[in-house]
Amino acid sequence: SPAQKLVFNRVNGKRPPLLLQQISAPEECYTLAHEENVRFVYEAWQQVEQQLDSSRSGESACGPVQYVEKTPNPGLK
Protein backbone atom coordinates (compact mmCIF):
# COMPACT_ATOMS: atom_id res chain seq x y z
CA SER A 1 0.00 0.00 0.00
CA PRO A 2 1.24 3.52 -0.70
CA ALA A 3 2.78 5.53 2.11
CA GLN A 4 0.40 7.82 3.93
CA LYS A 5 0.78 11.51 3.17
CA LEU A 6 0.51 14.13 5.85
CA VAL A 7 -1.82 16.99 4.97
CA PHE A 8 -1.40 20.32 6.75
CA ASN A 9 -4.26 22.77 6.50
CA ARG A 10 -3.25 26.37 7.12
CA VAL A 11 -5.53 28.48 9.27
CA ASN A 12 -5.55 32.18 8.28
CA GLY A 13 -2.38 31.61 6.28
CA LYS A 14 -0.41 30.68 9.41
CA ARG A 15 1.66 27.57 9.73
CA PRO A 16 0.24 25.05 12.22
CA PRO A 17 2.40 24.26 15.25
CA LEU A 18 4.74 21.34 14.65
CA LEU A 19 3.63 18.27 16.58
CA LEU A 20 5.94 15.42 17.53
CA GLN A 21 3.32 12.90 16.44
CA GLN A 22 3.52 14.21 12.90
CA ILE A 23 7.28 13.73 12.82
CA SER A 24 7.36 10.16 14.13
CA ALA A 25 7.13 7.29 11.66
CA PRO A 26 3.58 6.19 10.92
CA GLU A 27 2.58 2.94 12.58
CA GLU A 28 1.73 0.01 10.34
CA CYS A 29 -1.92 -0.90 10.41
CA TYR A 30 -3.16 -4.36 9.57
CA THR A 31 -6.60 -5.39 8.44
CA LEU A 32 -8.61 -7.95 10.36
CA ALA A 33 -8.23 -10.38 7.44
CA HIS A 34 -4.43 -9.99 7.57
CA GLU A 35 -4.37 -10.70 11.29
CA GLU A 36 -6.59 -13.77 10.81
CA ASN A 37 -4.29 -15.08 8.06
CA VAL A 38 -1.19 -14.58 10.19
CA ARG A 39 -2.87 -16.31 13.15
CA PHE A 40 -3.95 -19.24 10.93
CA VAL A 41 -0.46 -19.74 9.49
CA TYR A 42 1.16 -19.44 12.93
CA GLU A 43 -1.22 -21.97 14.52
CA ALA A 44 -0.90 -24.39 11.59
CA TRP A 45 2.90 -24.19 11.78
CA GLN A 46 2.81 -24.81 15.53
CA GLN A 47 0.83 -28.00 14.87
CA VAL A 48 3.35 -29.13 12.25
CA GLU A 49 6.26 -28.52 14.62
CA GLN A 50 4.47 -30.42 17.40
CA GLN A 51 3.80 -33.35 15.05
CA LEU A 52 7.43 -33.33 13.89
CA ASP A 53 8.63 -33.45 17.49
CA SER A 54 6.23 -36.33 18.23
CA SER A 55 7.38 -38.33 15.20
CA ARG A 56 11.06 -37.77 16.06
CA SER A 57 10.54 -39.08 19.59
CA GLY A 58 8.74 -42.16 18.23
CA GLU A 59 5.32 -41.28 19.63
CA SER A 60 3.67 -41.33 16.23
CA ALA A 61 4.22 -43.63 13.25
CA CYS A 62 2.83 -41.10 10.78
CA GLY A 63 3.01 -37.36 10.51
CA PRO A 64 4.65 -34.60 8.53
CA VAL A 65 7.74 -35.51 6.53
CA GLN A 66 10.46 -33.01 5.79
CA TYR A 67 11.20 -32.80 2.08
CA VAL A 68 14.81 -33.25 1.03
CA GLU A 69 15.79 -32.46 -2.57
CA LYS A 70 17.50 -35.48 -4.17
CA THR A 71 19.41 -33.42 -6.72
CA PRO A 72 19.74 -29.89 -5.35
CA ASN A 73 20.18 -27.05 -7.80
CA PRO A 74 23.35 -25.14 -6.78
CA GLY A 75 21.92 -21.95 -8.29
CA LEU A 76 19.12 -21.94 -5.72
CA LYS A 77 21.33 -22.02 -2.63
PDB file of C-alpha atoms in Angstrom:
ATOM      1  CA  SER A   1       0.000   0.000   0.000  1.00  0.00           C
ATOM      2  CA  PRO A   2       1.238   3.519  -0.696  1.00  0.00           C
ATOM      3  CA  ALA A   3       2.784   5.527   2.115  1.00  0.00           C
ATOM      4  CA  GLN A   4       0.400   7.816   3.934  1.00  0.00           C
ATOM      5  CA  LYS A   5       0.779  11.514   3.167  1.00  0.00           C
ATOM      6  CA  LEU A   6       0.510  14.128   5.855  1.00  0.00           C
ATOM      7  CA  VAL A   7      -1.816  16.994   4.971  1.00  0.00           C
ATOM      8  CA  PHE A   8      -1.397  20.321   6.751  1.00  0.00           C
ATOM      9  CA  ASN A   9      -4.264  22.773   6.495  1.00  0.00           C
ATOM     10  CA  ARG A  10      -3.245  26.371   7.124  1.00  0.00           C
ATOM     11  CA  VAL A  11      -5.526  28.476   9.267  1.00  0.00           C
ATOM     12  CA  ASN A  12      -5.553  32.180   8.283  1.00  0.00           C
ATOM     13  CA  GLY A  13      -2.378  31.605   6.281  1.00  0.00           C
ATOM     14  CA  LYS A  14      -0.412  30.683   9.415  1.00  0.00           C
ATOM     15  CA  ARG A  15       1.656  27.567   9.730  1.00  0.00           C
ATOM     16  CA  PRO A  16       0.243  25.046  12.216  1.00  0.00           C
ATOM     17  CA  PRO A  17       2.399  24.264  15.254  1.00  0.00           C
ATOM     18  CA  LEU A  18       4.737  21.338  14.647  1.00  0.00           C
ATOM     19  CA  LEU A  19       3.630  18.273  16.578  1.00  0.00           C
ATOM     20  CA  LEU A  20       5.942  15.424  17.530  1.00  0.00           C
ATOM     21  CA  GLN A  21       3.325  12.897  16.437  1.00  0.00           C
ATOM     22  CA  GLN A  22       3.519  14.214  12.899  1.00  0.00           C
ATOM     23  CA  ILE A  23       7.284  13.732  12.823  1.00  0.00           C
ATOM     24  CA  SER A  24       7.360  10.158  14.125  1.00  0.00           C
ATOM     25  CA  ALA A  25       7.134   7.293  11.663  1.00  0.00           C
ATOM     26  CA  PRO A  26       3.581   6.189  10.923  1.00  0.00           C
ATOM     27  CA  GLU A  27       2.578   2.936  12.579  1.00  0.00           C
ATOM     28  CA  GLU A  28       1.735   0.014  10.345  1.00  0.00           C
ATOM     29  CA  CYS A  29      -1.915  -0.900  10.407  1.00  0.00           C
ATOM     30  CA  TYR A  30      -3.160  -4.360   9.568  1.00  0.00           C
ATOM     31  CA  THR A  31      -6.598  -5.394   8.438  1.00  0.00           C
ATOM     32  CA  LEU A  32      -8.609  -7.954  10.357  1.00  0.00           C
ATOM     33  CA  ALA A  33      -8.228 -10.377   7.438  1.00  0.00           C
ATOM     34  CA  HIS A  34      -4.435  -9.989   7.565  1.00  0.00           C
ATOM     35  CA  GLU A  35      -4.367 -10.703  11.294  1.00  0.00           C
ATOM     36  CA  GLU A  36      -6.587 -13.768  10.809  1.00  0.00           C
ATOM     37  CA  ASN A  37      -4.292 -15.075   8.062  1.00  0.00           C
ATOM     38  CA  VAL A  38      -1.188 -14.581  10.193  1.00  0.00           C
ATOM     39  CA  ARG A  39      -2.865 -16.310  13.152  1.00  0.00           C
ATOM     40  CA  PHE A  40      -3.949 -19.237  10.931  1.00  0.00           C
ATOM     41  CA  VAL A  41      -0.457 -19.745   9.486  1.00  0.00           C
ATOM     42  CA  TYR A  42       1.156 -19.436  12.927  1.00  0.00           C
ATOM     43  CA  GLU A  43      -1.215 -21.966  14.524  1.00  0.00           C
ATOM     44  CA  ALA A  44      -0.896 -24.388  11.592  1.00  0.00           C
ATOM     45  CA  TRP A  45       2.895 -24.194  11.775  1.00  0.00           C
ATOM     46  CA  GLN A  46       2.805 -24.806  15.535  1.00  0.00           C
ATOM     47  CA  GLN A  47       0.830 -28.002  14.866  1.00  0.00           C
ATOM     48  CA  VAL A  48       3.353 -29.127  12.246  1.00  0.00           C
ATOM     49  CA  GLU A  49       6.261 -28.525  14.624  1.00  0.00           C
ATOM     50  CA  GLN A  50       4.468 -30.419  17.396  1.00  0.00           C
ATOM     51  CA  GLN A  51       3.797 -33.352  15.047  1.00  0.00           C
ATOM     52  CA  LEU A  52       7.432 -33.330  13.885  1.00  0.00           C
ATOM     53  CA  ASP A  53       8.627 -33.446  17.492  1.00  0.00           C
ATOM     54  CA  SER A  54       6.234 -36.334  18.227  1.00  0.00           C
ATOM     55  CA  SER A  55       7.376 -38.331  15.197  1.00  0.00           C
ATOM     56  CA  ARG A  56      11.055 -37.767  16.062  1.00  0.00           C
ATOM     57  CA  SER A  57      10.535 -39.078  19.586  1.00  0.00           C
ATOM     58  CA  GLY A  58       8.745 -42.162  18.233  1.00  0.00           C
ATOM     59  CA  GLU A  59       5.322 -41.278  19.632  1.00  0.00           C
ATOM     60  CA  SER A  60       3.667 -41.333  16.227  1.00  0.00           C
ATOM     61  CA  ALA A  61       4.219 -43.627  13.251  1.00  0.00           C
ATOM     62  CA  CYS A  62       2.831 -41.104  10.780  1.00  0.00           C
ATOM     63  CA  GLY A  63       3.011 -37.361  10.511  1.00  0.00           C
ATOM     64  CA  PRO A  64       4.651 -34.599   8.530  1.00  0.00           C
ATOM     65  CA  VAL A  65       7.735 -35.509   6.531  1.00  0.00           C
ATOM     66  CA  GLN A  66      10.463 -33.005   5.792  1.00  0.00           C
ATOM     67  CA  TYR A  67      11.196 -32.800   2.077  1.00  0.00           C
ATOM     68  CA  VAL A  68      14.812 -33.252   1.028  1.00  0.00           C
ATOM     69  CA  GLU A  69      15.794 -32.461  -2.568  1.00  0.00           C
ATOM     70  CA  LYS A  70      17.502 -35.484  -4.170  1.00  0.00           C
ATOM     71  CA  THR A  71      19.406 -33.422  -6.722  1.00  0.00           C
ATOM     72  CA  PRO A  72      19.736 -29.891  -5.346  1.00  0.00           C
ATOM     73  CA  ASN A  73      20.178 -27.046  -7.802  1.00  0.00           C
ATOM     74  CA  PRO A  74      23.345 -25.140  -6.776  1.00  0.00           C
ATOM     75  CA  GLY A  75      21.917 -21.945  -8.288  1.00  0.00           C
ATOM     76  CA  LEU A  76      19.117 -21.936  -5.717  1.00  0.00           C
ATOM     77  CA  LYS A  77      21.327 -22.025  -2.630  1.00  0.00           C
TER      78      LYS A  77
END
